XYZ file of C-alpha atoms in Angstrom:
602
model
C 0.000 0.000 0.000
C 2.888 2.483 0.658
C 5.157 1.310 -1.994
C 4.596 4.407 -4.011
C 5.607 6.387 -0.966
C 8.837 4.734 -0.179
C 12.013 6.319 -0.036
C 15.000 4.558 -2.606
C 17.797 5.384 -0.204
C 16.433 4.000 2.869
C 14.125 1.666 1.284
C 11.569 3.106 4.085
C 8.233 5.011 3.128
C 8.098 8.793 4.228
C 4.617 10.787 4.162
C 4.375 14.626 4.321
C 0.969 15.545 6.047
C -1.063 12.398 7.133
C -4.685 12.964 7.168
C -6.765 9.944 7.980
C -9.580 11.574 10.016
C -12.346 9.305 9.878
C -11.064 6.534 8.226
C -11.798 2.750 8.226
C -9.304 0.010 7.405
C -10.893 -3.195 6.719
C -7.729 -5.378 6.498
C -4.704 -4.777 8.156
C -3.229 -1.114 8.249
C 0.827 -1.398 8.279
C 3.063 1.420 8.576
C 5.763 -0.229 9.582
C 9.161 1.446 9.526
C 7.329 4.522 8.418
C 8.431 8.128 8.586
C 5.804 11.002 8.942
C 7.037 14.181 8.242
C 4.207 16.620 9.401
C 1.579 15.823 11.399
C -0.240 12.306 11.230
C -4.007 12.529 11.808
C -5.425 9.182 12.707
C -8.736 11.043 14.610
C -11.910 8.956 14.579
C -10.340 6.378 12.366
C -11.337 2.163 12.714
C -8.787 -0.173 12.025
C -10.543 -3.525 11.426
C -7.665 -5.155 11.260
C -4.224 -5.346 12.953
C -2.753 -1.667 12.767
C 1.019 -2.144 12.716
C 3.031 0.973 13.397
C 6.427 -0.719 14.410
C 9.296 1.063 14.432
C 7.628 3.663 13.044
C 8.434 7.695 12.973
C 6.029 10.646 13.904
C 8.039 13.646 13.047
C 5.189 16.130 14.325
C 2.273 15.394 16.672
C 0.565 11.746 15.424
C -3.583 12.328 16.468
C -5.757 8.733 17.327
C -7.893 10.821 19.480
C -11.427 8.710 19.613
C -9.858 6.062 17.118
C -11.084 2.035 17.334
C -8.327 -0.377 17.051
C -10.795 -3.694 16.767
C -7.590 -5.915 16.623
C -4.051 -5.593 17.510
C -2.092 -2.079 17.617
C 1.767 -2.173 17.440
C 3.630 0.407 18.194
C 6.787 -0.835 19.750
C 10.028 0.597 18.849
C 8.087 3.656 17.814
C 9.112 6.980 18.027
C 6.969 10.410 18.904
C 8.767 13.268 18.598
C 5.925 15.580 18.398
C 2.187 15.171 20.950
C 0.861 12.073 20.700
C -2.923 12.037 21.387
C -4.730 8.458 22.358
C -7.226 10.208 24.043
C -10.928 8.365 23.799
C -8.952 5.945 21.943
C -10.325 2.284 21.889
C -7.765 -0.732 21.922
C -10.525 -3.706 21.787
C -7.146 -6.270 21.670
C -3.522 -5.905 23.039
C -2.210 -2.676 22.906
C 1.569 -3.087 22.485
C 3.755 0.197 22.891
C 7.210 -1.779 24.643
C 10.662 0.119 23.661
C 8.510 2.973 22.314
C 9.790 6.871 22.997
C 7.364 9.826 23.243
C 9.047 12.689 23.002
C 6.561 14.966 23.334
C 3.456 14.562 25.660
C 1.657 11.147 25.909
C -2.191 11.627 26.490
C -4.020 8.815 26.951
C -6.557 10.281 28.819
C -9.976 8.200 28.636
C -8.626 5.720 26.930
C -9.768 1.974 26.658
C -7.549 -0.863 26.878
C -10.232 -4.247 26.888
C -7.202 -6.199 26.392
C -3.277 -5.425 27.943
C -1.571 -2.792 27.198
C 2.331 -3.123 26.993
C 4.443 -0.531 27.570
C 7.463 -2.407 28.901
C 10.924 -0.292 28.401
C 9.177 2.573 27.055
C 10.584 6.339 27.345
C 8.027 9.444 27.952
C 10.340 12.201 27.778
C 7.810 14.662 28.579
C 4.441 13.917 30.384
C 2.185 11.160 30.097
C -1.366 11.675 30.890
C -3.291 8.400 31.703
C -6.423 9.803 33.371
C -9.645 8.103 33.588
C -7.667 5.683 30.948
C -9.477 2.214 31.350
C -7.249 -0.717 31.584
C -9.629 -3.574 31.433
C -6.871 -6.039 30.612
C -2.949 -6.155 31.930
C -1.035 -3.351 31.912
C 2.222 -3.828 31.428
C 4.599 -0.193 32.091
C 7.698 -2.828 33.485
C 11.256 -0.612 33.040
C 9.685 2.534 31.506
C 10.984 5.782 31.968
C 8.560 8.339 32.663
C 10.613 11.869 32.494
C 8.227 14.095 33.096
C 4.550 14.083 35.054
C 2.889 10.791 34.765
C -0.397 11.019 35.524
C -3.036 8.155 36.371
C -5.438 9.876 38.066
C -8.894 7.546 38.240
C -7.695 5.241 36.123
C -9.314 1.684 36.690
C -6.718 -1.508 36.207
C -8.699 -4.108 36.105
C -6.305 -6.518 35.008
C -2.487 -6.855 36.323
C -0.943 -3.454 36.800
C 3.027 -3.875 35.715
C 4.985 -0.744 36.843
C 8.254 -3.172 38.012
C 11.443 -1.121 37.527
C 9.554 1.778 36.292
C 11.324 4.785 36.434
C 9.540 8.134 37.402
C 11.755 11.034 36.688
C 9.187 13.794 37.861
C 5.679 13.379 39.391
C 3.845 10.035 39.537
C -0.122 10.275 40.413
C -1.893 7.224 40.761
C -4.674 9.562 42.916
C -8.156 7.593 43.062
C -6.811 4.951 40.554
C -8.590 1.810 41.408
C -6.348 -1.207 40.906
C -8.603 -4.592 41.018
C -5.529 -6.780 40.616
C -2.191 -7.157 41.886
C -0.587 -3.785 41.402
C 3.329 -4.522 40.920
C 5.942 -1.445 41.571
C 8.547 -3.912 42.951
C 12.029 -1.782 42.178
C 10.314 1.123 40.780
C 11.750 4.542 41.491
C 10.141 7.621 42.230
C 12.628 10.615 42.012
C 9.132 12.857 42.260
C 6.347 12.559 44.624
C 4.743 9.748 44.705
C 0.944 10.391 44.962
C -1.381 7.287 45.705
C -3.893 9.538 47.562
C -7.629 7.774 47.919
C -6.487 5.077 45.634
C -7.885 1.587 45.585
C -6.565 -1.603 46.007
C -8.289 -4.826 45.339
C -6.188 -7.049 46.500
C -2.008 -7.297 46.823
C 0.127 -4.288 46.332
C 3.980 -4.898 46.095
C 5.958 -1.539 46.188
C 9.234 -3.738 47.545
C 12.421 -2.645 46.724
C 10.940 0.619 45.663
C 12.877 3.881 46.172
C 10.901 6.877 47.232
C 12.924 9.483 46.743
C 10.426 12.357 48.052
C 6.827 12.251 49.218
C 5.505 9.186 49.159
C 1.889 10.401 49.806
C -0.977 7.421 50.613
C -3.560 10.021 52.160
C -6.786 7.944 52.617
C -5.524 4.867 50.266
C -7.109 1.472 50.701
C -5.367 -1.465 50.713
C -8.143 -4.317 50.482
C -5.006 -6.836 50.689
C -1.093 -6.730 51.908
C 0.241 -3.740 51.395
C 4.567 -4.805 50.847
C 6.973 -2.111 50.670
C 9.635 -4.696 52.094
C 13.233 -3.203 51.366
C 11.711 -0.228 50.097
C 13.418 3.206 50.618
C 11.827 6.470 51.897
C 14.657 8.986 50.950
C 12.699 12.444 52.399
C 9.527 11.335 52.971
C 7.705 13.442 56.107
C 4.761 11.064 56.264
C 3.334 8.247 54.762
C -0.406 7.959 55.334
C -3.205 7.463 56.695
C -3.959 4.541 55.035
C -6.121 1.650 55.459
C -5.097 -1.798 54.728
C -7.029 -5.113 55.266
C -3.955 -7.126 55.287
C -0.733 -6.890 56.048
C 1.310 -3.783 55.733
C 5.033 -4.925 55.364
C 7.795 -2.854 55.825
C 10.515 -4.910 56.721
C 13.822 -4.153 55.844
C 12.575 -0.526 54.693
C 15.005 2.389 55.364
C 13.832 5.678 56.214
C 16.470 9.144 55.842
C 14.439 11.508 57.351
C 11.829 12.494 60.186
C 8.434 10.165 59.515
C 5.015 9.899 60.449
C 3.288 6.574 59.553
C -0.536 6.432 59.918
C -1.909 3.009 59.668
C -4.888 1.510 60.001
C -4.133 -2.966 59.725
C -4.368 -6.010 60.676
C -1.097 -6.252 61.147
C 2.244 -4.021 60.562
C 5.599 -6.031 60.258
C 8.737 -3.844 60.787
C 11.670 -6.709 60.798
C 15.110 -5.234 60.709
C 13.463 -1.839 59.137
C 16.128 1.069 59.705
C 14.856 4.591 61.126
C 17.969 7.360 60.515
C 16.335 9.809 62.241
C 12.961 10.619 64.196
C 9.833 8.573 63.740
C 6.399 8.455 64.887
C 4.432 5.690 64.163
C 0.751 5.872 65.082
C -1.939 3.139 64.667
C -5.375 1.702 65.109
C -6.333 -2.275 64.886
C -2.940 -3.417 64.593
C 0.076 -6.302 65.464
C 3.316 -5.105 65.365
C 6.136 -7.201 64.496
C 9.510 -4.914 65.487
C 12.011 -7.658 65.665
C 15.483 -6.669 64.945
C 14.334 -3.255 63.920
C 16.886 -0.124 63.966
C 16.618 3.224 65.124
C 19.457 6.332 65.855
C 16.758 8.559 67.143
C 13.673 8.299 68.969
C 11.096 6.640 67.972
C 6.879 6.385 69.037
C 4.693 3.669 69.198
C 1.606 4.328 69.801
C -2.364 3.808 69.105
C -4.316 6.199 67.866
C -7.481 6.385 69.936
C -9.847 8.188 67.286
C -9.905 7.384 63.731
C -8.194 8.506 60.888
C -10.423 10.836 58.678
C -10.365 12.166 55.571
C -8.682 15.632 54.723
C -11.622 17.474 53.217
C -14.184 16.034 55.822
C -14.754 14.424 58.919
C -15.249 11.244 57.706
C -13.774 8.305 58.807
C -11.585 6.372 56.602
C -10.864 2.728 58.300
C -14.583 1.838 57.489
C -12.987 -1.543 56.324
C -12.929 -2.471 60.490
C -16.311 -1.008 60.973
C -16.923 -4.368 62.371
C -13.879 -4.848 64.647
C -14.842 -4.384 68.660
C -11.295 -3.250 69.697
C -8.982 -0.326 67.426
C -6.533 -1.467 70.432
C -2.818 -1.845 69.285
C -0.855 -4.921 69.837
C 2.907 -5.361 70.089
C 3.882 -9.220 68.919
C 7.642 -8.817 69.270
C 10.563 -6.439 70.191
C 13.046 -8.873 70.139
C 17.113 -7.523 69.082
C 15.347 -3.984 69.087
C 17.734 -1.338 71.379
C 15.076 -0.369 73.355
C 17.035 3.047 74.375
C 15.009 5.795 72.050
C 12.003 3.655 72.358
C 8.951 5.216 73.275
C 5.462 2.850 73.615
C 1.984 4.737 74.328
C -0.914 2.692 74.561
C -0.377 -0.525 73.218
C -1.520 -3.952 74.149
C 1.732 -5.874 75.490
C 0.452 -9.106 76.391
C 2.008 -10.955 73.720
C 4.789 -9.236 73.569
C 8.264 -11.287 73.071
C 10.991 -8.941 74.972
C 13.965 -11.365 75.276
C 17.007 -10.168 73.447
C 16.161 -6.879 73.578
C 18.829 -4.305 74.158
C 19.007 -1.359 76.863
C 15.128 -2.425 78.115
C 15.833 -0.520 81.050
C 15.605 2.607 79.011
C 12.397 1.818 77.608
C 9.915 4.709 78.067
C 6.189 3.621 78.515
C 3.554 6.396 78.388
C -0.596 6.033 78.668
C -1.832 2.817 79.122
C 0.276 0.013 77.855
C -1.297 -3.490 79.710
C 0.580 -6.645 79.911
C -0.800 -10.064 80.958
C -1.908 -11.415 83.666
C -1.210 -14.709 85.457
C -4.106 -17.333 85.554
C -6.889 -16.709 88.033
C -8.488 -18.355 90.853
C -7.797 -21.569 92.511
C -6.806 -24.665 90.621
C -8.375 -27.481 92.678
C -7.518 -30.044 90.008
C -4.254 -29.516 90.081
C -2.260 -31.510 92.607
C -1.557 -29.934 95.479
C -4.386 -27.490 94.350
C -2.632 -23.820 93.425
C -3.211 -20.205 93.073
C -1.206 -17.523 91.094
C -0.637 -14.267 92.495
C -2.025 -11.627 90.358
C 0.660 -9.888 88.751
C 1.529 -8.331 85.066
C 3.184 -11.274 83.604
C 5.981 -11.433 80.087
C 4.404 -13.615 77.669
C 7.412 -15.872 77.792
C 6.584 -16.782 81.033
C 3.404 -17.796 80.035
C 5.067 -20.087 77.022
C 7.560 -21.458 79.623
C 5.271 -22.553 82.343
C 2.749 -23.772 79.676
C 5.588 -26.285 78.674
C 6.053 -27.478 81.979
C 5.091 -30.933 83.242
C 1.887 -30.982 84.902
C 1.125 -27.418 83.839
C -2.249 -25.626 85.113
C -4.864 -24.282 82.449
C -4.128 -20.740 81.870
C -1.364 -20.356 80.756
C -0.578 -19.671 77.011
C 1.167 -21.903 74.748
C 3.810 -20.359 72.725
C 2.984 -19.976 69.175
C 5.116 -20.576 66.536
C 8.207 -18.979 65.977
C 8.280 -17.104 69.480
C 11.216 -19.745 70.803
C 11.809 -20.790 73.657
C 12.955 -18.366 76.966
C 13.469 -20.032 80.003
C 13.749 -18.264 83.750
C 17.427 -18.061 83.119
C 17.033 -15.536 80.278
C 13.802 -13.875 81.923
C 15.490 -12.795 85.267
C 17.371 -9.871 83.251
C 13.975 -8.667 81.320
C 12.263 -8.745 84.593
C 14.619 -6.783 86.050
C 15.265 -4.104 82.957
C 11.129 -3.772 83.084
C 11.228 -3.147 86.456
C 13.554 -0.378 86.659
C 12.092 0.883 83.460
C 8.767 1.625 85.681
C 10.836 3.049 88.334
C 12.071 5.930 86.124
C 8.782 6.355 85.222
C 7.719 6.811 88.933
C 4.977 3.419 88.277
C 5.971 2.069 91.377
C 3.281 -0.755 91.660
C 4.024 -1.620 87.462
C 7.747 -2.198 88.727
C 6.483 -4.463 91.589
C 4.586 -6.415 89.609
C 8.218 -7.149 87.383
C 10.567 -7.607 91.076
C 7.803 -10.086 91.846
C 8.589 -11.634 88.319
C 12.276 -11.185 88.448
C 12.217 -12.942 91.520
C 9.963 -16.069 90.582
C 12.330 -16.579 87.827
C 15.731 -16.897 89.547
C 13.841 -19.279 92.027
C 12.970 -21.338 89.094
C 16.448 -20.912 87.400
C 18.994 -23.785 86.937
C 22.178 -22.001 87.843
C 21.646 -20.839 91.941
C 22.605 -23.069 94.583
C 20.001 -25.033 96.745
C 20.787 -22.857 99.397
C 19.655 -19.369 98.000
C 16.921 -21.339 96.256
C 15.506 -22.484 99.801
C 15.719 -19.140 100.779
C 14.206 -17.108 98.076
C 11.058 -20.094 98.438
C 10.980 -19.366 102.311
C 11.057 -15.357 101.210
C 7.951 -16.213 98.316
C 5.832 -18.189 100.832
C 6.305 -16.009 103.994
C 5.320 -12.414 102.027
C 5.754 -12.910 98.293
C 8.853 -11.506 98.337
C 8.027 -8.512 100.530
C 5.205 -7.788 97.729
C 1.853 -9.422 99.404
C 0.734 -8.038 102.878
C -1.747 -10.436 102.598
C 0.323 -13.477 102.739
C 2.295 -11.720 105.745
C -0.298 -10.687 107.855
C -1.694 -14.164 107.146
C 1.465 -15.793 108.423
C 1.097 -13.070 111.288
C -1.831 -13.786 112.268
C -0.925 -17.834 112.209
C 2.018 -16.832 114.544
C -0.016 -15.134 117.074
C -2.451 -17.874 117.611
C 0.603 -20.458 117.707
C 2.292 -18.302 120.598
C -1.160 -17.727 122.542
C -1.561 -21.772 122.626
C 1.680 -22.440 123.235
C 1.927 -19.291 125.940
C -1.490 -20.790 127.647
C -0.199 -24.388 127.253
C 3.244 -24.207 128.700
C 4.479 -20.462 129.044
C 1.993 -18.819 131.738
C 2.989 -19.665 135.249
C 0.562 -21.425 137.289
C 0.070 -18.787 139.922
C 1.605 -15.450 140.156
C 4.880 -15.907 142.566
C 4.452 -13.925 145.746
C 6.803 -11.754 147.431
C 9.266 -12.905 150.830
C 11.200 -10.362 152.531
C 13.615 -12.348 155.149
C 16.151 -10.744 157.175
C 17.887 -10.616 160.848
C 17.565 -8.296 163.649
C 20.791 -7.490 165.454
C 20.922 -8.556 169.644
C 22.095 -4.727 170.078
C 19.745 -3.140 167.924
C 20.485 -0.952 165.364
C 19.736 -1.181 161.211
C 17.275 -4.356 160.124
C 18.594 -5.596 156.243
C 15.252 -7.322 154.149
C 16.124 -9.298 151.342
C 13.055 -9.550 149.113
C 12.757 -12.709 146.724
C 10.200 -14.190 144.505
C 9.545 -17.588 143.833
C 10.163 -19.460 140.989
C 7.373 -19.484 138.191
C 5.793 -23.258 138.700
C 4.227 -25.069 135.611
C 0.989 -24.767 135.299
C -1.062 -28.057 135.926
C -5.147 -28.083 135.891
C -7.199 -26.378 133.017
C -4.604 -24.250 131.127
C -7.192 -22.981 128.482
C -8.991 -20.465 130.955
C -10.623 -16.983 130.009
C -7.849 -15.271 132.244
C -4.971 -17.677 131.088
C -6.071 -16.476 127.313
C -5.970 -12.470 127.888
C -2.214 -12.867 130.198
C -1.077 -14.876 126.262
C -2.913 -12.428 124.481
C -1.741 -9.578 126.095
C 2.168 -10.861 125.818
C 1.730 -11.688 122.502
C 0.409 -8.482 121.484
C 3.340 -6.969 123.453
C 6.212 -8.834 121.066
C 4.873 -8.022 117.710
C 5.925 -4.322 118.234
C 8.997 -5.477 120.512
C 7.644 -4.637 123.920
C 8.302 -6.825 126.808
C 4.726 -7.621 128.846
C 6.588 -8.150 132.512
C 4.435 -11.111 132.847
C 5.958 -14.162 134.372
C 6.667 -16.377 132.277
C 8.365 -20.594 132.622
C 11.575 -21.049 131.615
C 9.445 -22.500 128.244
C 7.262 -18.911 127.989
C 10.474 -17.020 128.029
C 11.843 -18.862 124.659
C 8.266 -18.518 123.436
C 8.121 -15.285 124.109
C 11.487 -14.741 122.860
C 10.816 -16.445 119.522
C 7.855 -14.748 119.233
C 9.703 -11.074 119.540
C 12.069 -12.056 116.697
C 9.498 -13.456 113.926
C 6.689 -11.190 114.515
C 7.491 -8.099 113.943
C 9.962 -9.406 110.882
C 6.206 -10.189 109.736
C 4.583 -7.364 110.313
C 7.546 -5.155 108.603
C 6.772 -7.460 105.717
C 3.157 -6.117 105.336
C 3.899 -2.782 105.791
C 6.904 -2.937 103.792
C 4.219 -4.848 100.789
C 1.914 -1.892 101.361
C 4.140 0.738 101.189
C 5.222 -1.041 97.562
C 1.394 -0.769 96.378
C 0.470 1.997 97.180
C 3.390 4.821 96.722
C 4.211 6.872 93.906
């Protein structure tokens, strides 16, 4: 058909002015190799058949605006040095651009593509304008190089959506695109903003290995699956969010240069090994948070956001995708080989919280309300000898550890998979980095709760002698380690009935020893010398549990818990009793007030 055009050096046809406006090609429509000198007007056209523009030339602008392409359009290895218009354009099969340049601008706007739409290693020099463009198939834009504005705006992929590599030189706006398919921008990099603001996605998002180079802006996206920027880098970004995210939103391994605010609304955010190079704030609603092995040179905040995120134009919510969710709570899974020292946690949910291996705990800041477990309530009368737990906030590895115990009571958690295995020998130190952690932060009955734990573990651990074991049980059982007034003043109270029997039983003379004053009066007269004796106590004998025998033991008793001496008399038995009784007593009775004074001060 373009023989009669075709240049005899090159062997190539060349056309001046192209003017096809309106035209239909039944068959096939190939231009090939072609050059077009001027402008090439393609507007309103229908290609029946396979239009074939390969490797092809447009000199000036080249016009398809509103043009049907019924079967195949191939343009790759084409080059646009003027405009090129798709606008309203129709691709009804595959749509195959790949290795193409557009020098000029690329509009596309409100264009069709039923089938995919291949773009792969293609250059836009200048901008490309995809808006409201339809991509009912694939779209393939893997490795192109977008050098000026690329624009997306409300464009629906309904098929794959292929950016992989991609390389966006200026601005990249994917606002209120709706992608119903994977969307794919593994290694892409955005040396623009990135704008994804109240876009859609369907299901499974993949941004990893991604570079952001300045904002990356998610304002009131939707992620209906995972959201995974694993490895991805946020050069300058100042905040990324809100968003909203059914799934998972990954971001291990990410790096970010500068000062952040994340904004999440998920079921769960995983931050392994992700690397923070300067302030952070990280604020959520609904979520798990994996930290293991994350970095950070600078502080950082953790915490739950108690109202939810809205939009920016209105006060509408935007995590309507947990309408039905009872709790926004926040919940921290894991902190483990995290330096804890510019850590800062606000009301989160630490109950299942793995904190072995963490670094610097003790410098761990905890602000609002951030709960831990509990240990198992009420009495166990099953178990043999039945038990009870003392209340207490209690690590979630101790839960896993006494759950794998022989003969372990109900109540306790099993470890799930992948939290390993911490034993009392590696929970001591947490215990004990927790507890001075709520010192500093003047939460005096918080760090009790963690002595009470440290303590429980090294009388479980393997490596102290029996000695300090024995005495660390005698210490739990006599006043929970100085923690539980209850327990002492129960032991107290067991003491003083102990001495009053034994004081009424063998202790209390029978009768009070009277008075004898003997002495000798001189032949001549003169001075008289008494000496005044008493006799000794006697044993009682006859009914020692009297009224009066009970209120003389009471009333000694009484006398040696605050380390007063009654000036009763007493058998040589009453006085060790009584003796005995001075020593323990009041150790008791410092005990409880030593417990209370733990509880109750701030």
């Amino acid at each position: 058909m373009l023989n009669v055009l075709r240049d005899l050096a090159t062997d190539k046809p060349r056309l001046g002015d192209a003017r096809f406006d309106s035209a239909i090609f039944e068959g096939d429509a190939v231009f090939g190799s072609a050059t077009f000198e001027r402008a090439a007007r393609f507007d309103a056209s229908a290609f029946r058949g396979v239009a074939v523009f390969g490797s092809a030339t447009f000199e000036g602008d080249a016009r398809f605006g509103s043009t049907i392409f019924e079967r195949g359009a191939r343009f790759g290895l084409a080059t646009f040095k003027g405009d090129a218009w798709f606008d309203a354009a129709a691709f009804k099969r595959d749509a195959v651009f790949g290795s193409a340049t557009f020098k000029g601008d690329a509009v596309f706007g409100s264009t069709i593509f039923k089938r995919g739409a291949r773009f792969g290693a293609t250059t836009f020099e200048s901008d490309a304008w995809f808006e409201s463009a339809t991509f009912t198939g694939n779209a393939g834009f893997g490795s192109a190089t977008f050098k000026g504005d690329a624009g997306f705006e409300a464009a629906p992929f309904k098929g794959v959506a292929g950016f992989g590599s991609a390389i966006f030189e200026r601005a990249a706006r994917f606002d209120s695109a709706i992608f119903e398919r994977v969307a794919v921008f593994g290694s892409a990099t955005f040396e623009g903003d990135a704008r994804f603001g109240s876009a859609t996605f369907e299901r499974a998002a993949r941004f990893d290995w991604a570079t952001f180079e300045r904002d990356a802006r998610f304002d009131v996206a939707t992620f209906k699956g995972d959201a995974v920027f694993e490895a991805a880098t946020f050069v300058e970004a100042d905040r990324v969010g809100p968003l909203v995210c059914a799934g998972r939103v990954v971001l291990s391994g990410a790096k970010f240069g500068g000062p952040v605010t994340l904004s999440f609304a998920t079921r769960r955010l995983e931050c392994r090994r992700t690397r923070w190079s300067s302030t952070a704030e990280i604020r959520l609603r609904y979520a798990a948070v994996d930290f293991a092995h994350a970095v950070f040179e600078y502080p950082l905040t953790i915490a739950a956001e108690p109202d939810p995120f809205v939009r920016a134009n209105s006060r509408q919510p935007v995590d309507d995708l947990f309408s039905t969710a009872p709790d926004p709570g926040v919940r921290v899974a894991s902190l483990r080989g995290v330096d804890a020292a510019h850590l800062v946690l606000a009301d989160l949910d630490l109950s299942g919280c793995l904190f072995a291996g963490t670094a610097h705990l003790d410098q761990l800041r905890l602000e609002g309300a951030c709960t831990f477990d509990t240990a198992p309530t009420a009495v166990h009368w099953r178990h043999r000898p039945p038990v009870r737990f003392t209340q207490r906030r209690v690590l979630a590895e101790e839960h896993h550890w006494r759950a794998s115990q022989p003969g372990a009571v109900r109540g306790w958690n099993v470890a799930v998979f992948g939290a390993g295995r911490a034993g009392p020998l590696q929970l001591a130190p947490v215990y004990r980095a927790l507890r001075k952690a709520f010192e500093d932060g003047k939460h005096e009955p918080g760090a009790a709760d963690f002595y009470y734990g440290e303590m429980e573990m090294r009388r479980h651990a393997d490596d102290i002698p029996r000695s300090e074991r024995g005495l660390l049980t005698a210490y739990w059982a006599l006043s929970g380690y100085g923690l539980r007034a209850s327990r002492a003043l129960a032991w107290l109270g067991v003491a003083m009935c102990l001495t009053v029997v034994l004081l009424m039983a063998f202790g209390l003379a029978k009768d009070t020893p009277k008075q004898t004053a003997t002495g000798t009066v001189p032949a001549s007269g003169g001075k008289v010398t008494f000496e005044i004796d008493k006799d000794d106590p006697q044993n009682p004998t006859g009914n020692r549990f009297s009224g009066e025998r009970f209120e003389k033991a009471m009333n000694v008793t009484l006398n040696s818990v605050v380390f007063r001496s009654s000036g009763q008399d007493l058998t040589t038995a009453g006085t060790y009793i009584e003796m005995t009784s001075r020593l323990t007593e009041p150790i008791l009775l410092g005990l409880a007030v030593l417990a209370v004074r733990n509880r109750i001060k701030r």
